Short mmCIF file of N, CA, C and O in Angstrom, two decimals:
data_model
loop_
_atom_site.label_atom_id
_atom_site.label_comp_id
_atom_site.label_asym_id
_atom_site.label_seq_id
_atom_site.Cartn_x
_atom_site.Cartn_y
_atom_site.Cartn_z
N MET T 1481 16.62 25.54 -13.03
CA MET T 1481 17.04 24.49 -12.08
C MET T 1481 15.96 24.00 -11.37
O MET T 1481 14.87 24.82 -11.22
N ILE T 1482 15.89 22.96 -11.10
CA ILE T 1482 14.83 22.16 -10.22
C ILE T 1482 15.24 21.63 -8.95
O ILE T 1482 16.46 21.05 -9.08
N ASN T 1483 14.56 21.93 -8.00
CA ASN T 1483 14.66 21.41 -6.72
C ASN T 1483 13.86 20.42 -6.45
O ASN T 1483 12.66 20.50 -6.40
N ILE T 1484 14.36 19.16 -5.79
CA ILE T 1484 13.68 18.08 -5.41
C ILE T 1484 13.77 17.91 -3.94
O ILE T 1484 14.69 17.69 -3.34
N VAL T 1485 12.47 17.87 -3.24
CA VAL T 1485 12.69 17.39 -1.96
C VAL T 1485 11.65 16.13 -1.55
O VAL T 1485 10.58 15.93 -2.15
N LEU T 1486 12.40 15.25 -1.00
CA LEU T 1486 11.76 13.87 -0.69
C LEU T 1486 11.45 13.76 0.65
O LEU T 1486 12.52 13.96 1.62
N LEU T 1487 10.24 13.56 1.00
CA LEU T 1487 9.83 13.26 2.46
C LEU T 1487 9.30 11.99 2.46
O LEU T 1487 8.38 11.63 1.79
N GLY T 1488 9.58 11.39 3.65
CA GLY T 1488 9.06 9.85 4.02
C GLY T 1488 7.77 10.23 4.74
O GLY T 1488 7.95 10.88 5.81
N VAL T 1489 6.74 9.70 4.42
CA VAL T 1489 5.53 9.81 5.20
C VAL T 1489 5.12 8.55 5.83
O VAL T 1489 5.04 7.47 5.03
N PRO T 1490 5.19 8.45 7.20
CA PRO T 1490 4.84 7.15 7.81
C PRO T 1490 3.37 7.07 7.78
O PRO T 1490 2.51 7.83 7.65
N ASN T 1491 2.89 5.59 7.74
CA ASN T 1491 1.70 5.18 7.84
C ASN T 1491 0.97 5.60 9.05
O ASN T 1491 -0.22 6.04 9.04
N GLU T 1492 1.67 5.83 10.28
CA GLU T 1492 1.10 6.02 11.65
C GLU T 1492 1.23 7.49 11.67
O GLU T 1492 2.34 8.09 11.32
N LEU T 1493 0.38 8.14 12.17
CA LEU T 1493 0.44 9.61 12.56
C LEU T 1493 1.41 9.98 13.62
O LEU T 1493 1.31 9.42 14.62
N PRO T 1494 2.39 10.70 13.39
CA PRO T 1494 3.49 11.05 14.28
C PRO T 1494 2.57 11.78 15.59
O PRO T 1494 1.82 12.42 15.27
N GLU T 1495 3.22 11.77 16.74
CA GLU T 1495 2.78 12.48 17.78
C GLU T 1495 2.85 13.87 17.69
O GLU T 1495 3.79 14.33 17.13
N LYS T 1496 1.95 14.73 18.29
CA LYS T 1496 2.02 16.07 18.27
C LYS T 1496 3.18 16.47 18.98
O LYS T 1496 3.29 16.22 20.05
N GLY T 1497 3.89 17.54 18.54
CA GLY T 1497 4.92 18.02 19.18
C GLY T 1497 6.32 17.31 19.15
O GLY T 1497 7.07 17.68 19.96
N ASP T 1498 6.29 16.43 18.34
CA ASP T 1498 7.50 15.48 18.28
C ASP T 1498 8.68 16.23 17.43
O ASP T 1498 9.81 15.69 17.00
N GLY T 1499 8.25 17.52 16.73
CA GLY T 1499 9.33 18.26 15.96
C GLY T 1499 9.01 17.70 14.36
O GLY T 1499 9.86 17.76 13.49
N TYR T 1500 7.87 16.93 14.26
CA TYR T 1500 7.53 16.31 13.04
C TYR T 1500 6.21 17.05 12.36
O TYR T 1500 5.28 16.32 11.89
N GLU T 1501 6.00 18.31 12.53
CA GLU T 1501 4.93 19.07 12.22
C GLU T 1501 4.48 18.78 10.64
O GLU T 1501 3.42 18.47 10.59
N LEU T 1502 5.47 18.97 9.80
CA LEU T 1502 5.27 18.64 8.29
C LEU T 1502 4.91 17.24 8.14
O LEU T 1502 3.83 17.06 7.41
N HIS T 1503 5.62 16.35 8.79
CA HIS T 1503 5.08 14.95 8.67
C HIS T 1503 3.78 14.65 9.19
O HIS T 1503 3.08 13.97 8.59
N ARG T 1504 3.43 15.24 10.31
CA ARG T 1504 2.01 15.11 10.90
C ARG T 1504 1.05 15.60 10.05
O ARG T 1504 0.01 14.99 9.63
N LEU T 1505 1.33 16.82 9.44
CA LEU T 1505 0.40 17.45 8.44
C LEU T 1505 0.04 16.55 7.09
O LEU T 1505 -0.92 16.09 6.71
N LEU T 1506 1.30 15.96 6.60
CA LEU T 1506 1.12 15.24 5.20
C LEU T 1506 0.61 13.79 5.79
O LEU T 1506 -0.24 13.37 5.03
N SER T 1507 0.77 13.30 6.79
CA SER T 1507 0.14 11.95 7.34
C SER T 1507 -1.31 12.22 7.48
O SER T 1507 -2.16 11.14 7.12
N THR T 1508 -1.60 13.33 8.06
CA THR T 1508 -3.12 13.66 8.37
C THR T 1508 -3.94 13.64 6.98
O THR T 1508 -4.96 13.22 6.79
N LEU T 1509 -3.18 14.36 6.00
CA LEU T 1509 -3.89 14.50 4.74
C LEU T 1509 -3.89 13.11 3.78
O LEU T 1509 -4.76 12.78 3.28
N PHE T 1510 -2.76 12.29 3.83
CA PHE T 1510 -2.74 10.99 3.11
C PHE T 1510 -2.89 9.85 3.81
O PHE T 1510 -2.85 8.77 2.90
N SER T 1511 -2.88 9.66 5.00
CA SER T 1511 -2.83 8.33 5.58
C SER T 1511 -4.24 7.57 5.10
O SER T 1511 -5.31 8.00 5.36
N PRO T 1512 -4.09 6.40 4.61
CA PRO T 1512 -5.23 5.73 4.39
C PRO T 1512 -5.93 5.06 5.49
O PRO T 1512 -7.17 4.73 5.37
N GLU T 1513 -5.50 5.16 6.79
CA GLU T 1513 -6.00 4.61 7.89
C GLU T 1513 -6.76 5.53 8.80
O GLU T 1513 -7.54 5.39 9.68
N LEU T 1514 -6.70 6.86 8.52
CA LEU T 1514 -7.20 7.89 9.38
C LEU T 1514 -8.64 8.43 8.61
O LEU T 1514 -8.71 8.73 7.35
N PRO T 1515 -9.71 8.13 9.47
CA PRO T 1515 -11.09 8.54 8.93
C PRO T 1515 -11.14 10.04 8.49
O PRO T 1515 -10.58 10.84 9.28
N PRO T 1516 -11.97 10.33 7.75
CA PRO T 1516 -12.14 11.82 7.42
C PRO T 1516 -12.36 12.70 8.52
O PRO T 1516 -11.97 13.84 8.57
N GLU T 1517 -13.40 12.31 9.37
CA GLU T 1517 -13.85 13.13 10.39
C GLU T 1517 -12.68 13.34 11.32
O GLU T 1517 -12.47 14.68 11.79
N GLU T 1518 -11.77 12.47 11.50
CA GLU T 1518 -10.60 12.79 12.38
C GLU T 1518 -9.72 13.62 11.68
O GLU T 1518 -9.04 14.45 12.21
N ARG T 1519 -9.54 13.53 10.41
CA ARG T 1519 -8.62 14.49 9.57
C ARG T 1519 -9.10 15.79 9.82
O ARG T 1519 -8.33 16.74 9.98
N ILE T 1520 -10.34 15.94 9.46
CA ILE T 1520 -11.20 17.44 9.71
C ILE T 1520 -10.73 17.87 10.95
O ILE T 1520 -10.27 19.02 11.24
N ASP T 1521 -10.84 17.09 11.99
CA ASP T 1521 -10.58 17.46 13.39
C ASP T 1521 -9.25 18.04 13.67
O ASP T 1521 -9.06 19.07 14.23
N ILE T 1522 -8.12 17.13 13.08
CA ILE T 1522 -6.84 17.63 13.30
C ILE T 1522 -6.68 18.78 12.70
O ILE T 1522 -6.06 19.88 13.28
N LEU T 1523 -6.86 18.96 11.19
CA LEU T 1523 -6.72 20.12 10.73
C LEU T 1523 -7.24 21.28 11.25
O LEU T 1523 -6.67 22.40 11.04
N GLN T 1524 -8.63 21.14 11.93
CA GLN T 1524 -9.17 22.35 12.45
C GLN T 1524 -8.38 22.86 13.73
O GLN T 1524 -8.13 23.96 13.86
N THR T 1525 -8.13 21.84 14.57
CA THR T 1525 -7.57 21.92 15.85
C THR T 1525 -6.14 22.56 15.96
O THR T 1525 -5.62 23.24 16.53
N GLU T 1526 -5.45 21.67 15.00
CA GLU T 1526 -3.92 21.94 15.08
C GLU T 1526 -3.39 22.83 13.98
O GLU T 1526 -2.30 23.33 14.20
N TYR T 1527 -4.14 23.06 12.71
CA TYR T 1527 -3.56 24.01 11.70
C TYR T 1527 -4.50 25.00 11.55
O TYR T 1527 -4.40 25.81 10.52
N ASP T 1528 -5.54 25.27 12.31
CA ASP T 1528 -6.56 26.33 12.50
C ASP T 1528 -7.06 26.45 10.93
O ASP T 1528 -7.51 27.64 10.43
N MET T 1529 -7.59 25.39 10.40
CA MET T 1529 -8.31 25.33 9.05
C MET T 1529 -9.65 25.31 9.33
O MET T 1529 -10.22 24.50 10.29
N ALA T 1530 -10.50 26.37 8.83
CA ALA T 1530 -11.95 26.42 9.10
C ALA T 1530 -12.45 25.31 8.36
O ALA T 1530 -12.29 24.88 7.27
N HIS T 1531 -13.49 24.61 9.06
CA HIS T 1531 -14.36 23.49 8.50
C HIS T 1531 -15.46 24.14 7.72
O HIS T 1531 -16.18 25.02 8.12
N GLU T 1532 -15.46 23.86 6.35
CA GLU T 1532 -16.43 24.21 5.45
C GLU T 1532 -16.93 23.22 4.78
O GLU T 1532 -16.23 22.14 4.65
N GLU T 1533 -18.10 23.24 3.99
CA GLU T 1533 -18.56 22.09 3.34
C GLU T 1533 -17.60 21.66 2.10
O GLU T 1533 -17.29 20.54 1.85
N ALA T 1534 -16.80 22.55 1.58
CA ALA T 1534 -15.86 22.46 0.42
C ALA T 1534 -14.63 21.62 1.01
O ALA T 1534 -14.08 20.60 0.42
N LEU T 1535 -14.16 21.78 2.40
CA LEU T 1535 -13.01 21.08 2.93
C LEU T 1535 -13.60 19.55 3.11
O LEU T 1535 -12.87 18.75 2.90
N GLY T 1536 -14.81 19.34 3.71
CA GLY T 1536 -15.32 17.95 3.76
C GLY T 1536 -15.24 17.22 2.54
O GLY T 1536 -14.89 16.20 2.46
N LYS T 1537 -15.82 17.82 1.30
CA LYS T 1537 -15.79 17.43 0.07
C LYS T 1537 -14.33 16.92 -0.46
O LYS T 1537 -14.19 15.96 -0.87
N GLU T 1538 -13.49 17.92 -0.24
CA GLU T 1538 -12.13 17.73 -0.71
C GLU T 1538 -11.54 16.69 0.16
O GLU T 1538 -10.59 15.88 -0.52
N MET T 1539 -11.78 16.67 1.46
CA MET T 1539 -11.06 15.66 2.37
C MET T 1539 -11.59 14.20 1.96
O MET T 1539 -10.76 13.25 1.87
N MET T 1540 -12.94 13.97 1.60
CA MET T 1540 -13.22 12.80 0.94
C MET T 1540 -12.54 12.36 -0.36
O MET T 1540 -12.22 11.29 -0.54
N GLU T 1541 -12.39 13.48 -1.26
CA GLU T 1541 -11.67 13.07 -2.55
C GLU T 1541 -10.15 12.64 -2.15
O GLU T 1541 -9.66 11.66 -2.69
N MET T 1542 -9.59 13.34 -1.12
CA MET T 1542 -8.07 12.94 -0.88
C MET T 1542 -8.20 11.50 -0.24
O MET T 1542 -7.30 10.83 -0.35
N CYS T 1543 -9.10 11.18 0.52
CA CYS T 1543 -9.30 9.81 1.22
C CYS T 1543 -9.35 8.84 0.07
O CYS T 1543 -8.63 7.90 -0.03
N ASN T 1544 -10.18 8.97 -0.92
CA ASN T 1544 -10.27 8.22 -1.95
C ASN T 1544 -9.13 8.27 -2.77
O ASN T 1544 -8.75 7.09 -3.35
N LEU T 1545 -8.41 9.22 -2.85
CA LEU T 1545 -7.04 9.31 -3.69
C LEU T 1545 -6.05 8.42 -2.98
O LEU T 1545 -5.34 7.66 -3.64
N SER T 1546 -6.03 8.55 -1.67
CA SER T 1546 -5.08 7.68 -1.03
C SER T 1546 -5.37 6.36 -0.96
O SER T 1546 -4.47 5.32 -1.11
N GLU T 1547 -6.63 5.98 -0.83
CA GLU T 1547 -6.99 4.68 -1.00
C GLU T 1547 -6.51 3.89 -2.51
O GLU T 1547 -6.13 2.95 -2.41
N GLY T 1548 -6.90 4.82 -3.41
CA GLY T 1548 -6.68 4.37 -4.82
C GLY T 1548 -5.07 4.17 -5.00
O GLY T 1548 -4.65 3.19 -5.58
N ILE T 1549 -4.22 5.02 -4.49
CA ILE T 1549 -2.71 4.79 -4.67
C ILE T 1549 -2.40 3.55 -3.89
O ILE T 1549 -1.75 2.61 -4.24
N TRP T 1550 -2.99 3.22 -2.68
CA TRP T 1550 -2.67 2.15 -1.90
C TRP T 1550 -2.91 0.81 -2.76
O TRP T 1550 -2.33 -0.24 -2.75
N GLU T 1551 -4.28 0.81 -3.17
CA GLU T 1551 -4.86 -0.24 -4.01
C GLU T 1551 -3.93 -0.42 -5.17
O GLU T 1551 -3.67 -1.79 -5.45
N SER T 1552 -3.54 0.45 -5.94
CA SER T 1552 -2.75 0.31 -7.18
C SER T 1552 -1.44 -0.27 -6.76
O SER T 1552 -1.01 -1.25 -7.45
N GLY T 1553 -0.71 0.03 -5.66
CA GLY T 1553 0.44 -0.45 -5.20
C GLY T 1553 0.37 -1.88 -4.67
O GLY T 1553 1.22 -2.62 -5.00
N TYR T 1554 -0.80 -2.09 -4.08
CA TYR T 1554 -1.09 -3.51 -3.52
C TYR T 1554 -1.15 -4.31 -4.67
O TYR T 1554 -0.58 -5.58 -4.89
N LYS T 1555 -2.01 -4.10 -5.80
CA LYS T 1555 -2.23 -4.87 -6.93
C LYS T 1555 -0.92 -5.06 -7.71
O LYS T 1555 -0.66 -6.23 -8.09
N GLU T 1556 -0.12 -4.06 -7.99
CA GLU T 1556 1.21 -4.21 -8.58
C GLU T 1556 2.08 -5.22 -7.79
O GLU T 1556 2.75 -6.09 -8.47
N GLY T 1557 2.11 -5.16 -6.58
CA GLY T 1557 2.96 -6.01 -5.60
C GLY T 1557 2.54 -7.44 -5.67
O GLY T 1557 3.08 -8.26 -5.73
N GLU T 1558 1.10 -7.40 -5.75
CA GLU T 1558 0.37 -8.75 -5.82
C GLU T 1558 0.76 -9.50 -7.19
O GLU T 1558 1.04 -10.62 -7.17
N ALA T 1559 0.56 -8.88 -8.29
CA ALA T 1559 1.01 -9.34 -9.51
C ALA T 1559 2.58 -9.70 -9.67
O ALA T 1559 2.69 -10.78 -10.14
N LYS T 1560 3.34 -8.99 -8.94
CA LYS T 1560 4.77 -9.22 -8.99
C LYS T 1560 5.10 -10.60 -8.32
O LYS T 1560 5.63 -11.40 -8.60
N GLY T 1561 4.33 -10.57 -7.16
CA GLY T 1561 4.60 -11.91 -6.30
C GLY T 1561 3.86 -13.05 -6.88
O GLY T 1561 4.52 -14.09 -6.87
N GLU T 1562 2.98 -12.90 -7.61
CA GLU T 1562 2.31 -14.10 -8.37
C GLU T 1562 3.16 -14.46 -9.41
O GLU T 1562 3.42 -15.74 -9.69
N ALA T 1563 3.71 -13.58 -10.23
CA ALA T 1563 4.71 -13.78 -11.21
C ALA T 1563 6.01 -14.55 -10.65
O ALA T 1563 6.46 -15.50 -11.41
N ARG T 1564 6.46 -14.13 -9.49
CA ARG T 1564 7.56 -14.69 -9.00
C ARG T 1564 7.23 -16.34 -8.53
O ARG T 1564 8.21 -17.11 -8.79
N GLY T 1565 5.99 -16.32 -7.99
CA GLY T 1565 5.53 -17.64 -7.48
C GLY T 1565 5.41 -18.81 -8.62
O GLY T 1565 5.90 -19.89 -8.65
N MET T 1566 4.90 -18.29 -9.62
CA MET T 1566 4.78 -18.92 -10.88
C MET T 1566 6.01 -19.54 -11.52
O MET T 1566 6.39 -20.79 -11.86
N LYS T 1567 7.00 -18.46 -11.56
CA LYS T 1567 8.38 -18.73 -11.97
C LYS T 1567 9.10 -19.86 -11.24
O LYS T 1567 9.54 -20.93 -11.58
N LYS T 1568 8.92 -19.59 -9.91
CA LYS T 1568 9.51 -20.68 -8.88
C LYS T 1568 8.85 -22.13 -9.04
O LYS T 1568 9.67 -22.94 -8.96
N GLY T 1569 7.60 -21.96 -9.01
CA GLY T 1569 6.74 -23.47 -9.35
C GLY T 1569 7.34 -23.97 -10.49
O GLY T 1569 7.51 -25.24 -10.37
N LEU T 1570 7.28 -23.24 -11.70
CA LEU T 1570 7.63 -23.79 -12.83
C LEU T 1570 9.10 -24.39 -13.04
O LEU T 1570 9.24 -25.50 -13.41
N MET T 1571 10.18 -23.74 -12.27
CA MET T 1571 11.31 -24.16 -12.22
C MET T 1571 11.44 -25.43 -11.26
O MET T 1571 12.08 -26.40 -11.76
N ALA T 1572 10.71 -25.57 -10.16
CA ALA T 1572 10.67 -26.68 -9.41
C ALA T 1572 9.92 -27.97 -10.16
O ALA T 1572 10.50 -29.03 -10.03
N ALA T 1573 9.02 -27.46 -10.91
CA ALA T 1573 8.52 -28.65 -11.85
C ALA T 1573 9.41 -29.21 -12.76
O ALA T 1573 9.68 -30.44 -12.95
N ILE T 1574 10.05 -28.34 -13.42
CA ILE T 1574 11.14 -28.86 -14.55
C ILE T 1574 12.16 -29.47 -13.72
O ILE T 1574 12.63 -30.63 -14.39
N GLN T 1575 12.70 -29.12 -12.63
CA GLN T 1575 13.66 -29.94 -11.83
C GLN T 1575 13.15 -31.43 -11.52
O GLN T 1575 13.66 -32.32 -11.64
N TRP T 1576 11.91 -31.33 -10.96
CA TRP T 1576 11.34 -32.60 -10.59
C TRP T 1576 11.13 -33.55 -11.67
O TRP T 1576 11.50 -34.68 -11.78
N MET T 1577 10.71 -32.99 -13.03
CA MET T 1577 10.66 -33.68 -14.15
C MET T 1577 12.10 -34.15 -14.58
O MET T 1577 12.18 -35.50 -15.07
N LYS T 1578 13.20 -33.50 -14.48
CA LYS T 1578 14.37 -33.79 -14.82
C LYS T 1578 14.90 -35.14 -13.91
O LYS T 1578 15.54 -36.18 -14.21
N ASP T 1579 14.48 -35.03 -12.42
CA ASP T 1579 14.91 -36.01 -11.62
C ASP T 1579 14.06 -37.21 -11.67
O ASP T 1579 14.57 -38.23 -11.15
N HIS T 1580 12.85 -37.09 -12.23
CA HIS T 1580 11.88 -38.31 -12.41
C HIS T 1580 11.63 -38.46 -14.02
O HIS T 1580 10.39 -38.21 -14.33
N PRO T 1581 12.55 -38.63 -14.69
CA PRO T 1581 12.29 -38.89 -16.33
C PRO T 1581 11.16 -39.73 -16.72
O PRO T 1581 10.59 -39.56 -17.77
N ASP T 1582 10.88 -40.74 -15.89
CA ASP T 1582 10.12 -41.79 -16.24
C ASP T 1582 8.63 -41.55 -15.79
O ASP T 1582 7.74 -42.46 -15.70
N SER T 1583 8.46 -40.45 -15.08
CA SER T 1583 7.15 -40.29 -14.29
C SER T 1583 6.11 -39.78 -15.21
O SER T 1583 6.39 -39.44 -16.52
N THR T 1584 4.69 -40.03 -15.05
CA THR T 1584 3.64 -39.57 -15.76
C THR T 1584 3.13 -38.24 -15.46
O THR T 1584 3.53 -37.67 -14.26
N PRO T 1585 2.27 -37.41 -16.20
CA PRO T 1585 1.96 -36.11 -15.91
C PRO T 1585 1.08 -36.37 -14.46
O PRO T 1585 1.07 -35.29 -13.77
N GLU T 1586 0.30 -37.41 -14.46
CA GLU T 1586 -0.38 -37.78 -13.24
C GLU T 1586 0.43 -37.67 -12.04
O GLU T 1586 0.15 -37.21 -10.93
N GLN T 1587 1.56 -38.46 -12.00
CA GLN T 1587 2.45 -38.38 -10.95
C GLN T 1587 3.21 -36.99 -10.54
O GLN T 1587 3.29 -36.64 -9.43
N ALA T 1588 3.42 -36.21 -11.64
CA ALA T 1588 4.00 -34.94 -11.54
C ALA T 1588 2.91 -34.14 -10.85
O ALA T 1588 3.22 -33.22 -9.73
N MET T 1589 1.63 -34.20 -11.19
CA MET T 1589 0.65 -33.31 -10.52
C MET T 1589 0.47 -33.77 -9.04
O MET T 1589 0.31 -32.90 -8.27
N GLN T 1590 0.65 -34.97 -8.90
CA GLN T 1590 0.26 -35.55 -7.32
C GLN T 1590 1.62 -35.06 -6.74
O GLN T 1590 1.41 -34.60 -5.35
N ALA T 1591 2.83 -35.19 -7.18
CA ALA T 1591 3.90 -34.52 -6.44
C ALA T 1591 3.76 -33.17 -5.81
O ALA T 1591 4.36 -32.78 -4.97
N PHE T 1592 3.08 -32.20 -6.84
CA PHE T 1592 3.00 -30.95 -6.74
C PHE T 1592 1.68 -30.54 -5.86
O PHE T 1592 1.27 -29.41 -5.68
N GLY T 1593 0.86 -31.61 -5.46
CA GLY T 1593 -0.40 -31.23 -4.83
C GLY T 1593 -1.48 -30.74 -5.70
O GLY T 1593 -2.36 -29.91 -5.16
N LEU T 1594 -1.47 -31.14 -7.08
CA LEU T 1594 -2.45 -30.67 -7.92
C LEU T 1594 -3.54 -31.57 -8.33
O LEU T 1594 -4.42 -31.32 -9.18
N SER T 1595 -3.61 -32.72 -7.66
CA SER T 1595 -4.47 -33.64 -7.95
C SER T 1595 -5.23 -34.07 -6.82
O SER T 1595 -5.21 -33.71 -5.72
#
């Protein structure tokens, strides 16, 4: 049997003592906006994790991982947005050509601001 737990981790760090201790810990670990020094400070003061050289190195790796995940999602979203825009533009161009069957390619380009 497999149990799956889904937690939503906000981009902003939840306030301390709001009843969201697990969310705060996960946000501390994975937030792309929190600098490594602040992460280490929170982990030391709130979660009693000793600061060692290894912790700093692992924290930098985690920061890089969260940045990589964000960048990957951004690129995927950007590509999907571009594909939708291209499709929408192509459909508009086809409709314009239907509405103006005697137009030249130059007139079509001018109509779409491409000249």
